[in-house]
């Protein structure tokens, strides 16, 4: 087969309203934003990718603005003219010349894998090792801070058979209030749903030692990244003490993180995310390192719209064992999506779409309607 050259790269920021306010430990958001990248290859084939952050740069330092700038100014000039199938060569070149910025790199790689799949006539999961599952149980974020409202929201999702796993975003309330809220929700949903919590680095070790036995007694199944990302020793001690499963997120982004934290058994599970690992292929490698070190994997998210959700599902399809499922539920939180076919949540699971590449398509009219006004520098949160 002759070389398939990358010819053109285009990025656009799209602002998307959320169905309701989403509170995180650091911010509250009523909108999110994505970077839609389109890459043209010789032969007229176009690949798409979505770059996404959790409504701003608080998680990793990257923002949709920095993702767009780094792709336009630093990644596109390096990859134009290169063979779309030379993914390792492209990654090595980009890594040499642009330090960090895994979200920007992941956005581009997603579009390149979409092109590869379209040329080969196969879905991306076939490029990543093959399909082990056709659907994924996903957790829904409970993140308003009002336990009465949150219990009603959970019951509505249970009645609609969309979600029966729920993850509380914590850390924006005082620990006593927050733990009481989590325990009340777990009690109200006992026997009907699995409840997990994510304080996003808000607590110190002493708070964890106080809070975690209470949450374990209330039946909460899993706690994700309660302490600062640098405090992996403290996290390992908490993991050894608690009856709950623990999941590491912010502390584990790279392959060497996976090796180091796996050896320490910092946590029982690793939240695998396409964006933070720098792409689908790296995410698959990091998952394999984690599994080899005795950790289980969990399919994480930054609340992508249906394009990024489709990419996450292509990766999740290659995982045979996800004991706590995943959380690719962003597409259901976004009120107006830009995909022709929005992500489908049926029988409590996200469904894998059949098709080539990412099996996702952009609705150009919606992109035009929602693309960011060039005069605006940032979104209100
Ligand atoms: Mg998290």
Short mmCIF file of C-alpha atoms and ligand atoms in Angstrom, two decimals:
data_model
loop_
_atom_site.label_atom_id
_atom_site.label_comp_id
_atom_site.label_asym_id
_atom_site.label_seq_id
_atom_site.Cartn_x
_atom_site.Cartn_y
_atom_site.Cartn_z
CA UNK A 1 0.00 0.00 0.00
CA UNK A 2 1.36 3.39 -0.89
CA UNK A 3 1.90 6.01 1.77
CA UNK A 4 -1.24 7.86 2.96
CA UNK A 5 -0.08 11.39 3.69
CA UNK A 6 -1.52 13.78 6.21
CA UNK A 7 -2.48 16.88 4.20
CA UNK A 8 -4.33 19.33 6.43
CA UNK A 9 -5.28 19.82 10.08
CA UNK A 10 -8.15 22.04 11.24
CA UNK A 11 -9.32 22.80 14.78
CA UNK A 12 -12.37 24.56 16.15
CA UNK A 13 -13.50 25.20 19.73
CA UNK A 14 -17.14 24.33 20.32
CA UNK A 15 -19.03 25.48 23.46
CA UNK A 16 -21.61 23.03 24.72
CA UNK A 17 -24.28 23.71 27.35
CA UNK A 18 -24.72 21.16 30.16
CA UNK A 19 -28.16 19.91 31.26
CA UNK A 20 -27.47 21.10 34.80
CA UNK A 21 -24.66 22.66 36.78
CA UNK A 22 -21.79 20.25 37.42
CA UNK A 23 -19.76 20.98 40.55
CA UNK A 24 -16.22 19.78 40.94
CA UNK A 25 -13.95 20.34 43.95
CA UNK A 26 -12.31 23.27 42.13
CA UNK A 27 -15.10 24.85 40.05
CA UNK A 28 -18.79 24.75 39.13
CA UNK A 29 -19.68 24.60 35.44
CA UNK A 30 -22.86 25.06 33.43
CA UNK A 31 -21.10 24.69 30.08
CA UNK A 32 -18.19 22.74 28.76
CA UNK A 33 -16.07 23.12 25.64
CA UNK A 34 -14.31 20.79 23.26
CA UNK A 35 -11.76 21.10 20.49
CA UNK A 36 -12.95 19.37 17.35
CA UNK A 37 -10.00 18.41 15.16
CA UNK A 38 -10.37 17.34 11.54
CA UNK A 39 -7.45 15.84 9.67
CA UNK A 40 -7.45 15.37 5.91
CA UNK A 41 -5.36 12.58 4.37
CA UNK A 42 -4.48 11.86 0.76
CA UNK A 43 -7.36 10.20 -1.04
CA UNK A 44 -9.85 12.62 0.54
CA UNK A 45 -10.28 10.72 3.79
CA UNK A 46 -11.11 12.86 6.84
CA UNK A 47 -10.61 11.79 10.47
CA UNK A 48 -12.14 13.49 13.50
CA UNK A 49 -11.06 13.78 17.11
CA UNK A 50 -12.32 15.50 20.25
CA UNK A 51 -10.14 17.26 22.80
CA UNK A 52 -11.90 17.78 26.10
CA UNK A 53 -11.15 18.99 29.62
CA UNK A 54 -13.51 18.96 32.62
CA UNK A 55 -14.74 22.51 31.88
CA UNK A 56 -11.36 24.20 32.28
CA UNK A 57 -7.66 23.83 33.07
CA UNK A 58 -8.00 22.96 36.76
CA UNK A 59 -7.38 19.22 36.27
CA UNK A 60 -4.20 19.12 34.19
CA UNK A 61 -3.25 22.67 33.24
CA UNK A 62 -4.43 22.08 29.69
CA UNK A 63 -7.50 23.94 28.43
CA UNK A 64 -9.39 23.86 25.14
CA UNK A 65 -7.56 27.09 24.27
CA UNK A 66 -4.13 25.53 24.88
CA UNK A 67 -5.13 22.32 23.07
CA UNK A 68 -6.16 24.30 19.98
CA UNK A 69 -3.03 26.47 20.08
CA UNK A 70 -0.65 23.54 20.51
CA UNK A 71 -2.25 21.57 17.69
CA UNK A 72 -2.32 24.56 15.32
CA UNK A 73 1.14 25.96 16.11
CA UNK A 74 3.22 22.95 17.15
CA UNK A 75 1.68 19.58 16.20
CA UNK A 76 0.14 20.24 12.77
CA UNK A 77 3.41 21.49 11.19
CA UNK A 78 5.20 18.33 12.43
CA UNK A 79 2.69 15.84 11.07
CA UNK A 80 1.70 17.31 7.70
CA UNK A 81 3.28 15.18 4.96
CA UNK A 82 3.80 12.17 7.23
CA UNK A 83 2.31 8.70 6.71
CA UNK A 84 -0.91 8.35 8.69
CA UNK A 85 0.06 4.77 9.62
CA UNK A 86 3.40 5.82 11.16
CA UNK A 87 1.81 6.48 14.53
CA UNK A 88 4.87 5.58 16.63
CA UNK A 89 7.14 7.71 14.45
CA UNK A 90 4.74 10.64 14.64
CA UNK A 91 4.38 10.31 18.44
CA UNK A 92 8.16 10.15 18.92
CA UNK A 93 8.65 13.28 16.80
CA UNK A 94 5.87 15.21 18.52
CA UNK A 95 7.11 14.13 22.00
CA UNK A 96 10.63 15.31 21.16
CA UNK A 97 9.43 18.76 20.14
CA UNK A 98 6.44 19.37 22.43
CA UNK A 99 6.84 18.44 26.08
CA UNK A 100 3.74 17.29 27.94
CA UNK A 101 0.34 18.39 26.65
CA UNK A 102 -1.11 14.87 26.51
CA UNK A 103 -4.64 16.18 25.89
CA UNK A 104 -3.58 17.96 22.68
CA UNK A 105 -1.63 14.88 21.55
CA UNK A 106 -4.57 12.57 22.31
CA UNK A 107 -6.92 14.76 20.25
CA UNK A 108 -4.72 14.41 17.16
CA UNK A 109 -4.07 10.69 17.64
CA UNK A 110 -7.85 10.08 17.84
CA UNK A 111 -8.32 11.59 14.38
CA UNK A 112 -5.36 9.62 12.96
CA UNK A 113 -6.82 6.34 14.26
CA UNK A 114 -10.18 7.34 12.76
CA UNK A 115 -8.45 7.75 9.38
CA UNK A 116 -6.59 4.42 9.76
CA UNK A 117 -9.87 2.64 10.53
CA UNK A 118 -11.62 4.27 7.58
CA UNK A 119 -8.81 3.25 5.20
CA UNK A 120 -8.61 -0.31 6.57
CA UNK A 121 -12.42 -0.61 6.73
CA UNK A 122 -12.33 -1.62 10.41
CA UNK A 123 -13.38 -0.04 13.72
CA UNK A 124 -10.67 1.48 15.92
CA UNK A 125 -11.05 -1.34 18.47
CA UNK A 126 -9.70 -3.72 15.82
CA UNK A 127 -6.58 -1.53 15.60
CA UNK A 128 -6.19 -1.72 19.40
CA UNK A 129 -6.37 -5.49 19.76
CA UNK A 130 -9.97 -6.43 19.07
CA UNK A 131 -13.37 -6.35 20.67
CA UNK A 132 -13.92 -8.01 24.04
CA UNK A 133 -17.25 -6.33 24.84
CA UNK A 134 -20.07 -4.47 23.05
CA UNK A 135 -21.25 -2.27 25.90
CA UNK A 136 -20.01 -0.64 29.10
CA UNK A 137 -21.80 -0.09 32.42
CA UNK A 138 -21.28 3.62 33.14
CA UNK A 139 -21.58 5.66 36.31
CA UNK A 140 -23.48 8.95 36.36
CA UNK A 141 -21.97 11.96 38.17
CA UNK A 142 -24.02 13.30 41.09
CA UNK A 143 -22.62 16.79 41.44
CA UNK A 144 -25.08 19.43 42.59
CA UNK A 145 -24.32 19.10 46.32
CA UNK A 146 -27.97 18.80 47.39
CA UNK A 147 -28.50 15.17 48.51
CA UNK A 148 -32.31 15.32 48.14
CA UNK A 149 -31.99 16.51 44.54
CA UNK A 150 -29.22 14.02 43.85
CA UNK A 151 -31.27 11.07 45.15
CA UNK A 152 -34.17 12.11 42.88
CA UNK A 153 -31.78 12.45 39.93
CA UNK A 154 -30.41 8.95 40.59
CA UNK A 155 -33.90 7.47 40.88
CA UNK A 156 -34.87 9.03 37.53
CA UNK A 157 -31.85 7.39 35.85
CA UNK A 158 -32.71 4.05 37.46
CA UNK A 159 -36.31 4.32 36.24
CA UNK A 160 -35.12 5.14 32.70
CA UNK A 161 -32.62 2.20 32.81
CA UNK A 162 -29.79 4.57 31.86
CA UNK A 163 -27.46 4.39 34.88
CA UNK A 164 -27.28 2.31 38.05
CA UNK A 165 -23.77 3.31 39.06
CA UNK A 166 -23.39 6.76 40.61
CA UNK A 167 -20.25 8.74 41.39
CA UNK A 168 -20.46 11.70 43.75
CA UNK A 169 -18.23 14.61 43.01
CA UNK A 170 -16.95 15.77 46.42
CA UNK A 171 -14.64 18.40 47.84
CA UNK A 172 -16.72 21.55 47.26
CA UNK A 173 -18.39 21.10 50.67
CA UNK A 174 -16.82 20.81 54.12
CA UNK A 175 -15.79 17.18 54.79
CA UNK A 176 -18.42 16.60 57.53
CA UNK A 177 -21.24 17.86 55.29
CA UNK A 178 -19.84 16.06 52.26
CA UNK A 179 -19.50 12.68 54.02
CA UNK A 180 -23.02 13.00 55.49
CA UNK A 181 -24.30 13.74 51.96
CA UNK A 182 -22.50 10.70 50.49
CA UNK A 183 -23.75 8.38 53.26
CA UNK A 184 -27.35 9.65 52.88
CA UNK A 185 -27.26 8.98 49.13
CA UNK A 186 -25.72 5.52 49.58
CA UNK A 187 -28.40 4.61 52.14
CA UNK A 188 -31.23 5.87 49.90
CA UNK A 189 -29.93 3.82 46.95
CA UNK A 190 -28.95 0.72 48.95
CA UNK A 191 -29.74 -2.47 47.06
CA UNK A 192 -30.63 -0.54 43.90
CA UNK A 193 -27.35 1.03 42.80
CA UNK A 194 -23.61 1.17 43.41
CA UNK A 195 -22.34 4.47 44.84
CA UNK A 196 -18.77 5.70 44.46
CA UNK A 197 -17.10 9.00 45.41
CA UNK A 198 -14.42 11.29 43.97
CA UNK A 199 -13.08 14.16 46.15
CA UNK A 200 -10.60 15.17 43.40
CA UNK A 201 -7.56 15.59 45.71
CA UNK A 202 -9.45 17.63 48.35
CA UNK A 203 -8.58 15.74 51.51
CA UNK A 204 -5.47 15.19 53.57
CA UNK A 205 -4.58 11.82 55.06
CA UNK A 206 -6.18 12.54 58.44
CA UNK A 207 -9.48 13.44 56.76
CA UNK A 208 -9.30 10.22 54.74
CA UNK A 209 -8.71 8.17 57.91
CA UNK A 210 -11.79 9.77 59.48
CA UNK A 211 -14.05 9.73 56.41
CA UNK A 212 -13.37 6.41 54.78
CA UNK A 213 -14.55 4.02 57.53
CA UNK A 214 -17.82 6.03 57.70
CA UNK A 215 -18.33 5.81 53.95
CA UNK A 216 -17.41 2.11 53.90
CA UNK A 217 -20.00 1.43 56.62
CA UNK A 218 -22.62 3.27 54.54
CA UNK A 219 -21.97 0.84 51.67
CA UNK A 220 -19.99 3.16 49.37
CA UNK A 221 -18.09 0.90 47.00
CA UNK A 222 -15.15 2.95 45.77
CA UNK A 223 -13.22 6.14 46.48
CA UNK A 224 -11.22 7.86 43.75
CA UNK A 225 -8.22 10.14 44.30
CA UNK A 226 -9.11 11.59 47.71
CA UNK A 227 -5.65 13.12 48.30
CA UNK A 228 -3.28 15.40 46.38
CA UNK A 229 -1.77 13.78 43.32
CA UNK A 230 1.79 13.96 44.71
CA UNK A 231 0.88 12.06 47.88
CA UNK A 232 1.11 8.53 46.52
CA UNK A 233 2.68 7.18 49.74
CA UNK A 234 -0.31 8.41 51.73
CA UNK A 235 -2.66 6.95 49.13
CA UNK A 236 -0.95 3.55 49.43
CA UNK A 237 -1.38 3.65 53.22
CA UNK A 238 -5.08 4.49 52.87
CA UNK A 239 -5.55 1.69 50.33
CA UNK A 240 -4.02 -0.77 52.78
CA UNK A 241 -6.38 0.40 55.55
CA UNK A 242 -9.79 0.78 53.92
CA UNK A 243 -12.48 -1.77 53.14
CA UNK A 244 -13.53 0.24 50.08
CA UNK A 245 -11.92 -0.20 46.69
CA UNK A 246 -9.61 2.72 45.86
CA UNK A 247 -8.97 4.19 42.42
CA UNK A 248 -6.11 6.41 41.34
CA UNK A 249 -6.78 9.11 38.77
CA UNK A 250 -4.77 12.38 38.91
CA UNK A 251 -1.64 10.60 40.24
CA UNK A 252 -1.38 8.18 37.31
CA UNK A 253 -1.03 9.68 33.84
CA UNK A 254 2.13 8.22 32.27
CA UNK A 255 3.63 4.79 31.70
CA UNK A 256 6.28 5.36 34.36
CA UNK A 257 3.54 6.46 36.81
CA UNK A 258 1.82 3.13 36.13
CA UNK A 259 4.99 1.16 36.76
CA UNK A 260 5.86 3.04 39.98
CA UNK A 261 2.36 3.18 41.47
CA UNK A 262 1.68 -0.42 40.46
CA UNK A 263 4.74 -1.63 42.38
CA UNK A 264 3.57 0.33 45.45
CA UNK A 265 -0.03 -0.84 45.03
CA UNK A 266 -1.06 2.79 45.53
CA UNK A 267 -4.64 1.89 44.67
CA UNK A 268 -6.76 -1.09 43.70
CA UNK A 269 -7.91 0.44 40.42
CA UNK A 270 -6.61 2.85 37.82
CA UNK A 271 -8.90 5.30 36.04
CA UNK A 272 -7.89 5.03 32.38
CA UNK A 273 -8.57 8.19 30.35
CA UNK A 274 -7.78 8.75 26.69
CA UNK A 275 -6.92 12.44 27.21
CA UNK A 276 -4.62 12.25 30.24
CA UNK A 277 -2.61 9.34 28.81
CA UNK A 278 -1.95 11.14 25.51
CA UNK A 279 -4.17 8.95 23.35
CA UNK A 280 -5.85 5.62 22.82
CA UNK A 281 -2.71 3.57 22.17
CA UNK A 282 -0.90 4.94 25.23
CA UNK A 283 -4.02 4.38 27.32
CA UNK A 284 -4.08 0.74 26.21
CA UNK A 285 -0.36 0.36 27.11
CA UNK A 286 -0.84 1.98 30.53
CA UNK A 287 -3.83 -0.27 31.22
CA UNK A 288 -1.64 -3.29 30.41
CA UNK A 289 1.10 -2.11 32.80
CA UNK A 290 -1.49 -1.55 35.52
CA UNK A 291 -3.01 -4.99 34.99
CA UNK A 292 0.45 -6.60 35.03
CA UNK A 293 1.17 -4.94 38.38
CA UNK A 294 -2.00 -6.31 39.95
CA UNK A 295 -4.24 -3.26 39.66
CA UNK A 296 -7.65 -3.41 37.99
CA UNK A 297 -8.80 -0.85 35.48
CA UNK A 298 -11.74 1.52 35.38
CA UNK A 299 -12.80 3.38 32.23
CA UNK A 300 -12.60 7.08 33.15
CA UNK A 301 -13.79 10.25 31.44
CA UNK A 302 -13.50 14.02 31.24
CA UNK A 303 -17.19 14.23 30.28
CA UNK A 304 -16.62 14.22 26.53
CA UNK A 305 -19.43 14.75 24.03
CA UNK A 306 -20.51 11.86 21.78
CA UNK A 307 -17.37 12.03 19.57
CA UNK A 308 -14.92 11.54 22.45
CA UNK A 309 -17.33 9.12 24.10
CA UNK A 310 -17.27 7.00 20.93
CA UNK A 311 -13.46 7.00 21.07
CA UNK A 312 -13.48 6.01 24.75
CA UNK A 313 -15.92 3.22 23.96
CA UNK A 314 -13.65 1.92 21.17
CA UNK A 315 -10.91 1.58 23.80
CA UNK A 316 -13.25 0.18 26.47
CA UNK A 317 -14.38 -2.45 23.97
CA UNK A 318 -10.87 -3.94 24.13
CA UNK A 319 -11.00 -4.42 27.93
CA UNK A 320 -12.35 -7.80 29.01
CA UNK A 321 -12.30 -7.09 32.73
CA UNK A 322 -13.70 -3.85 34.18
CA UNK A 323 -14.90 -4.87 37.65
CA UNK A 324 -16.33 -1.41 38.45
CA UNK A 325 -17.33 -0.53 34.87
CA UNK A 326 -16.61 3.01 33.74
CA UNK A 327 -18.07 6.49 33.45
CA UNK A 328 -18.33 7.50 29.79
CA UNK A 329 -21.50 9.43 30.60
CA UNK A 330 -20.55 12.96 29.50
CA UNK A 331 -22.64 12.74 26.34
CA UNK A 332 -25.73 12.43 28.52
CA UNK A 333 -24.77 15.50 30.59
CA UNK A 334 -24.30 17.68 27.50
CA UNK A 335 -27.58 19.28 26.43
CA UNK A 336 -26.62 19.89 22.79
CA UNK A 337 -24.24 17.44 21.14
CA UNK A 338 -22.42 17.78 17.81
CA UNK A 339 -22.60 14.12 16.76
CA UNK A 340 -25.02 12.89 14.12
CA UNK A 341 -25.79 9.89 16.37
CA UNK A 342 -25.60 10.74 20.08
CA UNK A 343 -24.17 8.11 22.42
CA UNK A 344 -26.79 5.48 23.37
CA UNK A 345 -27.29 4.44 27.00
CA UNK A 346 -29.58 1.40 27.09
CA UNK A 347 -30.15 -1.23 29.77
CA UNK A 348 -27.75 0.67 32.04
CA UNK A 349 -24.88 0.41 29.55
CA UNK A 350 -23.29 2.59 26.88
CA UNK A 351 -23.60 0.76 23.57
CA UNK A 352 -20.69 0.32 21.15
CA UNK A 353 -21.68 1.62 17.71
CA UNK A 354 -20.84 -0.52 14.71
CA UNK A 355 -18.88 1.12 11.91
CA UNK A 356 -15.41 2.00 10.67
CA UNK A 357 -12.92 4.21 12.50
CA UNK A 358 -14.51 5.79 15.56
CA UNK A 359 -17.97 5.00 14.12
CA UNK A 360 -18.87 8.63 14.85
CA UNK A 361 -19.87 11.49 12.59
CA UNK A 362 -20.04 15.24 13.14
CA UNK A 363 -23.20 17.26 12.48
CA UNK A 364 -21.72 20.27 10.67
CA UNK A 365 -24.79 22.47 11.24
CA UNK A 366 -24.50 21.97 14.99
CA UNK A 367 -20.77 22.73 14.92
CA UNK A 368 -21.49 25.94 13.01
CA UNK A 369 -24.18 26.93 15.51
CA UNK A 370 -22.05 26.20 18.61
CA UNK A 371 -18.52 27.14 17.49
CA UNK A 372 -16.92 29.74 19.68
CA UNK A 373 -17.20 33.35 18.67
CA UNK A 374 -13.65 34.30 17.74
CA UNK A 375 -13.86 37.43 19.90
CA UNK A 376 -14.42 35.43 23.08
CA UNK A 377 -11.35 34.29 24.91
CA UNK A 378 -12.90 32.00 27.48
CA UNK A 379 -16.19 30.52 28.60
CA UNK A 380 -18.07 31.50 31.75
CA UNK A 381 -18.20 28.73 34.34
MG1 LIG B 1 -11.44 11.51 38.97
#
